[in-house]
Amino acid sequence: MTKIVIVGGVAGGASAAARARRLSENAEIIMFERGPFVSFANCGLPYHIGGEITDRSKLLLQTPASFRARFNVDVRVMSEVISIDRTNKSVTVTNLKDGSDYTEHYDYLLLSPGAAPFVPSIPGINNPLTHSLRNIPDMDKILQTLQVNNVEHATVVGGGFIGLEMMEAFTHLGIKTTLLELADQVMSPVDREMAGFVHSEIQAKGVDLRLGTALTAVEYVTDNYIATEEAGETIAHQHINGHLQLLLSNNQTLNTDMLIMAIGVRPETSLAEQAGLKLGTRGGIFTTPTMQTSDPFIYAVGDAVEQSDFVTGKASLVPLAGPANRQGRMAADNMLGGSASYQGTQGTAICKVFDLAVASTGKNERQLQQEAMQYEKVYVHSASHASYYPGAEIVSLKLLFSLTDGSILGAQAVGKDGVDKRIDVIAVAQRAGMTIEQLQHLELTYAPPYGSAKDVVNQAAFVANNILSGLTQPIHFHQLDELNNDQLLLDVRSPGELERVGFIDGSINIPVDQLRQRMAELPKDKEIIVICQVGLRGHVAQRQLVNRGYRARNLIGGYKTYAAATQ
């Protein structure tokens, strides 16, 4: 009988336990979790804080009792594995309820410790009003602070997934919120110009967004009872625990009633390090594609392990629930005699930011530049379904692809509707090894309430193939700063659009429908840089010019992309 010991009862660990039992009724399976809960929906925690998920019990997917009843797994909560004896194939466990230690032997050990919030050493950061969010006890502490304190203002540090979700939660509760982000953008998986749409949404909802700003010190100020005299009587008002005074990197100060630290996570590797297991180049636990560590009897999955990047093949740290669950399933297969291999991580992810969704898959532009990979990019801004059917919203999509073989390198999308569908389609196409040429042939569902005859994905592939074939000579928003006297900006939108939406200084205006009749107004000794709102009319105008002997390039993504990137 095989004995499997699992360290960590969330995501990867819970998935491995359930899969192992489905594969073998005879295996002995013990799962240790140092917290009081297992198999909980940690991605749902901010939404319970904000009130969207009203029933707290909905976050508890399984309990120790339900795991025992359905899967016959011995789940031991409040039990921390403190050391591994690889020679004797055993672990030492501390019962956190009574402090006692004991030993448990294993045939196979699975490590799924996850990743912990990274909280830097900032003076004053350890105080009762500063929180991070990883698990249900963290959530309960935040809810308790909201209940006990008169929280009128909250500050969130970090513009990643948790930071953005907590920012939204506080705003939904009617709490004025400041979001601090050291970088020049939120949501680092997408590039700066795509994040620009998110910045606009955040500010439109009344959040005090401060980019390029770090937290440098915290002072905890305890408030006293406030006493007033009414009709000769002294009345003590409700005591408020206190507030925080934050010192920022720009030397400004900010008063706040609650602070959430959400600047990132680090893999929990201490147990693996103590056991002498190999760590990878990125600081996570090293595993083979079979999720086996440097010890053949120990497997590891989830946020603590390094994963092979799907595009580059290099080691990466991607703390996402989907990969963790799949890895747990595969590890269970292999501990029980299988040979499943993990096929790499694309980093496909999505985040809700008020009325917007922002999603990505594969590599972003910054990462491709760091890898010195040759690439090209296109932007399209198109309706989520037929524009004449009510409710259509704009999907802004960025597609990155290889100039050498047309392979899909990554994609990003922002919008109010249909963002998940488009990124999921491209993620599948990328994993299937499809090229840009093949992407344009995808046959996707169409009816006016659901899509368009030319879907956003198809349109992005059309633009990309036009570039690869030489039909379109592109120029991008960041290249407009490098124009010289031999180039001329031509805006082919209507004059009303320019007044309503804005324009680039120095451009001349000839609407596209007048271009054939007025083309003689343009000099043939200059390269014409064509601008429209999203790039479509610009392509039409650019082709007219080229067919008449002009040199012309089209601003990919049009003024909409330029405005998002330069706001």
XYZ file of C-alpha atoms in Angstrom:
567
model
C 0.000 0.000 0.000
C 1.436 3.370 -1.051
C 1.502 6.078 1.608
C 1.318 9.656 0.305
C 1.934 12.613 2.597
C 0.910 16.054 1.308
C 2.118 19.352 2.781
C -0.374 22.107 2.032
C -4.123 21.694 1.656
C -5.029 24.391 -0.860
C -5.099 24.274 -4.687
C -2.285 21.906 -5.701
C -2.289 19.870 -2.505
C -6.046 19.372 -2.407
C -6.152 18.535 -6.115
C -3.407 15.954 -5.660
C -5.199 14.323 -2.732
C -8.481 14.012 -4.609
C -6.798 12.716 -7.765
C -4.722 10.181 -5.851
C -7.836 8.746 -4.244
C -9.618 8.506 -7.589
C -6.656 6.543 -8.905
C -6.252 4.226 -5.920
C -8.657 3.146 -3.205
C -5.818 1.436 -1.342
C -3.386 4.330 -1.009
C -3.034 5.947 2.413
C -3.280 9.705 1.974
C -2.508 12.224 4.711
C -2.735 15.968 4.066
C -1.247 18.515 6.487
C -2.334 22.150 6.562
C -0.886 24.583 9.088
C -3.952 26.816 8.889
C -7.477 26.022 10.054
C -8.945 25.578 6.560
C -8.301 23.411 3.503
C -9.436 23.681 -0.094
C -10.743 27.218 0.237
C -11.283 29.695 -2.603
C -8.462 32.127 -1.875
C -9.153 33.949 -5.145
C -12.590 34.804 -3.782
C -11.399 36.436 -0.549
C -11.409 40.068 -1.800
C -14.926 39.624 -3.152
C -16.229 38.554 0.249
C -14.555 41.567 1.847
C -16.189 43.827 -0.739
C -19.610 42.203 -0.301
C -20.062 40.599 -3.728
C -19.825 37.142 -2.137
C -22.125 37.487 0.845
C -21.988 33.945 2.214
C -18.610 33.240 3.816
C -19.239 29.495 3.752
C -19.203 29.567 -0.051
C -15.438 30.093 0.142
C -14.953 26.736 1.863
C -14.891 24.219 -0.983
C -14.101 21.270 1.294
C -13.677 20.699 5.019
C -11.629 17.989 6.756
C -14.871 16.097 7.366
C -16.077 16.363 3.772
C -12.657 15.344 2.460
C -12.757 12.292 4.685
C -16.312 11.402 3.661
C -15.821 11.790 -0.091
C -12.171 10.895 -0.630
C -11.120 9.051 2.541
C -8.240 11.489 3.010
C -6.850 12.071 6.492
C -6.817 15.875 6.635
C -4.992 17.374 9.604
C -5.438 21.122 9.963
C -3.438 23.284 12.377
C -0.591 20.902 11.691
C 2.707 22.337 10.469
C 5.375 20.158 8.890
C 8.610 21.583 10.313
C 11.237 19.250 8.869
C 11.861 16.450 6.393
C 14.115 13.453 7.029
C 14.850 12.252 3.501
C 16.991 9.330 4.665
C 14.206 7.807 6.750
C 11.447 9.179 4.494
C 9.614 10.913 7.300
C 8.391 14.342 8.308
C 8.170 15.979 11.713
C 4.847 17.647 12.393
C 3.916 20.224 15.024
C 0.340 20.123 16.263
C -0.363 23.843 16.541
C -3.284 23.229 18.880
C -1.185 21.794 21.722
C 2.416 22.369 20.575
C 3.313 18.676 20.474
C 5.548 17.162 17.783
C 5.323 13.780 16.116
C 6.750 11.910 13.127
C 4.923 10.618 10.070
C 6.536 8.332 7.474
C 5.850 8.447 3.740
C 6.465 6.542 0.556
C 5.965 9.725 -1.465
C 5.903 13.286 -0.207
C 4.198 16.156 -2.029
C 5.108 19.746 -1.195
C 2.462 22.372 -1.937
C 3.335 25.196 0.470
C 2.351 28.013 -1.902
C 3.722 31.540 -1.803
C 3.572 34.100 0.982
C 2.937 37.835 0.629
C 6.179 39.776 0.504
C 6.204 42.580 3.079
C 9.363 44.715 2.938
C 11.190 45.961 6.011
C 9.530 49.357 6.234
C 9.780 51.227 9.547
C 6.503 50.950 11.447
C 4.963 48.356 9.114
C 4.128 45.980 11.990
C 0.988 47.505 13.442
C -2.624 46.366 13.982
C -3.980 48.342 11.010
C -1.660 46.851 8.373
C -2.719 43.631 6.672
C -1.862 41.297 3.833
C -4.267 38.808 2.263
C -3.425 35.174 1.660
C -5.983 33.049 3.482
C -9.251 33.087 5.389
C -7.722 34.147 8.746
C -6.163 37.134 6.930
C -9.573 37.958 5.486
C -11.197 37.720 8.901
C -8.634 40.130 10.384
C -9.382 42.669 7.651
C -13.120 42.313 8.235
C -12.605 42.742 11.985
C -10.625 45.958 11.436
C -13.398 47.252 9.189
C -15.946 46.433 11.860
C -14.079 47.817 14.875
C -12.481 50.893 13.305
C -14.222 53.781 11.685
C -12.454 53.163 8.372
C -13.122 56.119 6.133
C -9.934 55.826 4.098
C -7.877 52.795 3.067
C -4.535 52.574 1.295
C -3.475 49.659 -0.876
C 0.189 49.211 -1.765
C 0.679 47.267 -4.991
C -1.164 47.278 -8.294
C -1.219 43.545 -8.961
C -4.178 41.168 -8.783
C -4.733 41.295 -5.015
C -4.057 45.019 -4.828
C -6.537 45.848 -7.570
C -9.176 43.539 -6.116
C -8.795 45.040 -2.632
C -8.932 48.554 -4.104
C -12.240 47.653 -5.720
C -13.545 45.982 -2.551
C -12.933 49.089 -0.444
C -14.501 51.330 -3.072
C -17.616 49.131 -3.142
C -17.844 49.558 0.622
C -17.869 53.329 0.203
C -14.363 53.739 1.604
C -12.139 56.343 -0.016
C -9.104 54.508 -1.361
C -5.556 55.356 -2.388
C -3.571 52.915 -4.546
C 0.224 53.206 -4.401
C 2.324 51.551 -7.100
C 6.088 51.935 -7.437
C 6.084 51.202 -11.178
C 4.628 53.509 -13.843
C 1.653 51.181 -14.309
C -0.609 48.696 -12.574
C -1.078 45.095 -13.720
C 2.479 44.201 -14.735
C 1.524 41.240 -16.995
C 0.262 43.753 -19.572
C 2.266 46.516 -21.206
C 2.077 50.187 -20.265
C -0.223 51.302 -23.081
C -2.760 48.565 -22.276
C -2.598 49.427 -18.581
C -3.514 52.972 -19.575
C -7.117 51.877 -20.088
C -7.106 50.450 -16.553
C -5.658 53.665 -15.109
C -8.522 55.631 -16.645
C -11.082 53.252 -15.161
C -9.507 53.428 -11.695
C -9.489 57.209 -11.695
C -13.026 57.395 -13.083
C -14.209 55.429 -10.039
C -12.726 58.015 -7.683
C -9.645 56.101 -6.553
C -6.566 58.160 -5.718
C -4.075 56.427 -8.034
C -0.426 57.271 -7.393
C 2.025 55.675 -9.819
C 5.778 55.821 -9.352
C 5.205 56.138 -5.606
C 6.536 53.892 -2.850
C 5.738 53.585 0.838
C 8.835 54.383 2.927
C 7.613 54.550 6.534
C 4.493 54.053 8.660
C 3.540 55.687 11.934
C 0.736 54.180 14.012
C -1.192 56.892 15.851
C -3.498 55.791 18.680
C -6.573 57.983 18.979
C -7.977 58.829 22.397
C -11.520 58.987 23.680
C -13.202 62.168 22.558
C -15.242 63.704 25.344
C -17.866 66.431 24.968
C -20.012 68.144 27.532
C -23.748 68.274 26.939
C -26.140 69.756 29.513
C -23.522 69.439 32.203
C -22.783 65.797 31.429
C -19.587 64.401 29.997
C -20.229 61.805 27.283
C -17.420 59.492 26.101
C -17.728 58.767 22.417
C -16.759 55.423 20.859
C -13.026 54.762 21.021
C -11.331 54.385 17.651
C -8.226 52.182 17.677
C -6.133 54.587 15.678
C -4.942 55.590 12.241
C -1.749 55.493 10.203
C 0.416 58.262 8.884
C 2.276 57.096 5.780
C 5.491 58.619 4.491
C 5.827 58.274 0.714
C 8.864 58.253 -1.565
C 8.008 61.738 -2.854
C 8.244 63.014 0.755
C 4.494 63.502 0.950
C 2.480 62.148 3.871
C -0.861 60.382 3.763
C -3.272 59.689 6.598
C -5.182 56.434 6.350
C -7.289 54.169 8.544
C -6.154 50.846 7.073
C -3.184 49.648 5.030
C -3.106 46.616 2.724
C 0.312 45.373 1.590
C -0.056 43.623 -1.768
C 3.235 44.177 -3.545
C 3.825 40.552 -4.490
C 4.510 37.059 -3.201
C 7.544 34.874 -2.645
C 7.620 31.064 -2.934
C 7.586 29.244 0.385
C 10.803 27.231 0.097
C 12.108 27.050 3.669
C 11.028 23.445 4.208
C 12.556 22.363 0.894
C 15.778 24.238 1.660
C 16.088 22.642 5.105
C 15.709 19.245 3.461
C 18.496 20.007 0.994
C 16.265 19.963 -2.067
C 17.531 21.782 -5.130
C 16.227 25.281 -5.771
C 15.961 26.761 -9.241
C 17.470 29.889 -10.755
C 14.422 31.988 -9.823
C 14.403 30.957 -6.168
C 11.574 28.426 -6.384
C 11.737 24.698 -5.811
C 13.299 22.903 -8.789
C 11.134 20.238 -10.401
C 11.327 18.088 -13.492
C 8.420 18.150 -15.976
C 6.957 15.245 -13.960
C 6.851 17.580 -10.896
C 9.585 15.547 -9.213
C 12.127 17.402 -7.083
C 15.814 16.520 -6.803
C 14.675 13.720 -4.464
C 12.849 11.002 -6.471
C 10.416 10.398 -3.615
C 9.462 14.048 -3.172
C 7.246 16.013 -5.564
C 6.357 19.702 -5.483
C 3.610 21.760 -7.119
C 2.014 25.186 -7.162
C 3.262 28.666 -6.364
C 6.416 27.394 -4.625
C 7.889 25.685 -7.698
C 9.604 26.970 -10.782
C 7.742 26.232 -13.970
C 8.917 26.064 -17.554
C 7.799 29.113 -19.516
C 5.779 27.995 -22.518
C 7.322 30.531 -24.914
C 10.977 30.603 -23.849
C 11.353 27.262 -22.078
C 13.150 29.020 -19.241
C 12.335 28.765 -15.546
C 9.581 31.058 -14.308
C 7.530 31.757 -11.188
C 3.828 32.040 -11.979
C 1.560 32.023 -8.895
C -1.740 31.063 -10.521
C -4.431 28.630 -9.384
C -4.873 26.905 -12.752
C -1.290 25.663 -13.093
C -1.229 24.636 -9.421
C -4.329 22.486 -9.781
C -3.073 20.799 -12.961
C 0.327 20.141 -11.410
C -1.262 18.561 -8.347
C -3.234 16.233 -10.581
C -0.119 15.231 -12.530
C 1.965 14.699 -9.403
C -0.673 12.316 -8.044
C -0.595 10.394 -11.316
C 3.170 10.023 -11.164
C 3.366 9.073 -7.483
C 1.050 6.201 -8.340
C 3.015 4.949 -11.322
C 2.047 7.360 -14.094
C 4.260 9.412 -16.411
C 2.402 12.713 -16.859
C 4.496 15.747 -17.826
C 3.717 19.401 -17.281
C 3.733 21.242 -20.589
C 4.803 24.692 -19.420
C 3.003 27.788 -18.192
C 1.678 30.568 -20.415
C 0.667 32.778 -17.506
C -2.892 33.145 -18.780
C -4.680 35.409 -16.306
C -7.534 37.869 -15.968
C -8.488 40.522 -13.416
C -11.687 42.466 -12.836
C -11.146 46.196 -12.282
C -14.554 47.735 -11.641
C -16.376 47.586 -15.008
C -13.284 46.479 -16.943
C -11.609 43.129 -17.410
C -7.880 43.020 -18.175
C -6.333 39.755 -19.308
C -3.163 38.369 -20.846
C -1.436 35.222 -22.022
C 2.132 34.452 -23.051
C 4.877 37.047 -22.999
C 4.486 40.809 -22.850
C 6.634 43.252 -24.773
C 8.999 44.008 -21.903
C 9.725 40.322 -21.421
C 10.363 39.786 -25.127
C 12.831 42.675 -25.110
C 14.608 41.198 -22.085
C 14.933 37.911 -23.983
C 16.179 39.777 -27.102
C 13.457 38.069 -29.152
C 12.475 39.499 -32.525
C 8.776 40.337 -32.553
C 6.087 42.568 -33.994
C 2.836 43.748 -32.462
C -0.616 44.842 -33.554
C -3.524 46.522 -31.795
C -7.192 46.293 -32.651
C -10.144 47.975 -30.952
C -13.354 46.285 -31.996
C -16.849 45.574 -30.685
C -17.392 42.571 -28.418
C -20.354 41.594 -30.590
C -22.151 43.069 -33.589
C -22.071 46.811 -33.032
C -25.673 47.256 -34.127
C -26.937 44.881 -31.425
C -27.454 46.592 -28.031
C -24.786 46.238 -25.400
C -21.704 46.012 -27.603
C -18.503 47.128 -25.847
C -15.053 47.806 -27.233
C -12.409 45.108 -26.791
C -8.876 46.488 -27.037
C -6.532 43.669 -28.021
C -2.747 43.595 -28.377
C -1.196 40.640 -30.199
C 2.532 39.863 -30.159
C 4.045 37.513 -32.716
C 7.363 36.341 -34.149
C 8.746 38.053 -37.227
C 10.632 34.910 -38.210
C 8.020 32.158 -38.127
C 4.741 33.925 -37.301
C 4.317 32.093 -33.993
C 2.080 33.625 -31.323
C 4.174 35.079 -28.504
C 1.518 36.723 -26.355
C -1.690 38.705 -26.188
C -3.341 41.260 -23.919
C -6.891 42.568 -23.859
C -8.926 45.150 -21.965
C -12.650 45.843 -22.125
C -16.032 45.550 -20.469
C -17.239 42.446 -22.300
C -15.732 39.529 -24.201
C -12.159 39.927 -22.961
C -11.966 36.457 -21.402
C -13.230 34.813 -24.579
C -10.602 36.424 -26.807
C -7.634 35.758 -24.537
C -8.777 32.169 -23.971
C -9.009 31.606 -27.734
C -5.511 32.972 -28.295
C -4.138 30.983 -25.342
C -5.485 27.788 -26.922
C -4.098 28.766 -30.334
C -0.682 29.485 -28.818
C -0.563 26.164 -26.978
C -1.610 24.369 -30.156
C 1.357 25.914 -31.970
C -0.741 27.897 -34.421
C 0.826 30.706 -36.408
C -0.533 34.149 -37.182
C -1.414 32.924 -40.662
C -3.463 30.075 -39.186
C -5.071 32.330 -36.581
C -6.890 34.328 -39.250
C -8.691 31.143 -40.332
C -10.241 30.396 -36.936
C -13.971 29.801 -37.258
C -15.607 31.308 -34.195
C -19.273 31.495 -33.265
C -21.237 34.421 -34.626
C -24.664 35.809 -33.918
C -25.313 39.514 -33.268
C -25.723 39.133 -29.473
C -22.491 37.137 -29.115
C -19.886 38.035 -31.712
C -19.084 39.498 -35.096
C -18.621 37.970 -38.513
C -15.032 39.208 -38.226
C -14.164 38.448 -34.622
C -11.643 40.546 -32.722
C -9.207 37.614 -32.865
C -9.590 37.294 -36.634
C -9.128 41.020 -37.072
C -5.894 41.023 -35.087
C -4.631 38.145 -37.233
C -5.620 40.016 -40.418
C -3.595 43.066 -39.370
C -0.624 40.920 -38.355
C -0.651 39.051 -41.657
C -0.826 42.328 -43.554
C 2.395 43.324 -41.828
C 4.114 39.980 -42.427
C 3.147 40.037 -46.098
C 4.350 43.617 -46.551
C 0.882 44.937 -47.373
C 0.991 47.233 -44.345
C 4.024 49.264 -43.352
C 3.455 49.823 -39.610
C 4.483 52.509 -37.211
C 3.810 52.425 -33.470
C 2.877 55.087 -30.949
C 6.332 55.206 -29.325
C 7.977 55.831 -32.700
C 6.093 59.081 -33.227
C 8.579 60.825 -30.940
C 11.323 59.983 -33.440
C 9.809 61.582 -36.564
C 11.952 63.877 -38.678
C 11.387 66.591 -41.310
C 11.029 63.980 -44.040
C 7.837 62.622 -42.462
C 4.354 64.115 -42.257
C 1.432 63.246 -39.947
C -1.874 62.787 -41.758
C -5.030 62.358 -39.654
C -7.839 60.849 -41.750
C -10.627 61.166 -39.176
C -13.436 63.674 -39.480
C -12.893 67.191 -38.090
C -15.613 66.539 -35.514
C -13.734 63.527 -34.172
C -10.587 65.566 -33.736
C -12.462 68.179 -31.716
C -14.268 65.575 -29.628
C -11.526 62.999 -29.035
C -8.253 64.862 -29.543
C -5.403 64.808 -32.019
C -1.615 64.772 -32.283
C -0.003 68.160 -32.565
C 1.458 68.904 -35.971
C -0.817 66.595 -37.935
C -2.818 67.728 -40.945
C -6.402 66.581 -41.469
C -7.857 65.086 -44.641
C -10.811 62.736 -43.950
C -10.348 59.332 -45.570
C -13.429 59.739 -47.756
C -11.915 62.902 -49.271
C -8.408 61.536 -49.686
C -8.644 60.473 -53.339
C -9.842 63.924 -54.373
C -7.311 65.799 -52.196
C -4.263 63.572 -52.451
C -2.421 66.180 -54.547
C -2.237 68.325 -51.407
C 0.277 65.884 -49.971
C 3.999 66.040 -50.862
C 5.439 62.980 -52.557
C 8.921 63.639 -51.203
C 7.833 62.923 -47.615
C 6.772 59.718 -45.901
C 3.131 60.003 -44.830
C 2.296 58.721 -41.331
C -1.421 57.967 -41.372
C -3.510 58.272 -38.215
C -7.132 57.318 -37.577
C -9.027 56.357 -34.444
C -8.235 52.617 -34.248
C -6.153 51.874 -37.344
C -8.793 50.593 -39.777
C -9.374 53.760 -41.771
C -5.658 54.370 -41.543
C -5.024 51.102 -43.385
C -7.501 52.075 -46.095
C -5.798 55.464 -46.487
C -2.313 53.976 -46.415
C -3.178 51.565 -49.207
C -4.631 54.397 -51.300
C -1.434 56.376 -50.870
C 0.881 53.474 -51.640
C -1.136 52.551 -54.707
C -0.688 56.143 -55.932
C 3.076 56.078 -55.488
C 3.395 57.622 -52.033
C 5.484 56.279 -49.174
C 3.116 55.723 -46.259
C 2.929 53.962 -42.926
C -0.102 53.308 -40.735
C -0.232 54.013 -36.989
C -1.183 50.575 -35.648
C -4.035 50.841 -33.163
C -4.635 54.450 -34.134
C -5.129 57.421 -31.878
C -6.923 55.275 -29.266
C -3.738 53.315 -28.541
C -1.619 56.484 -28.659
C -3.882 58.220 -26.135
C -3.884 55.240 -23.747
C -0.093 55.051 -23.893
C 0.631 58.731 -23.426
C -2.071 59.881 -21.002
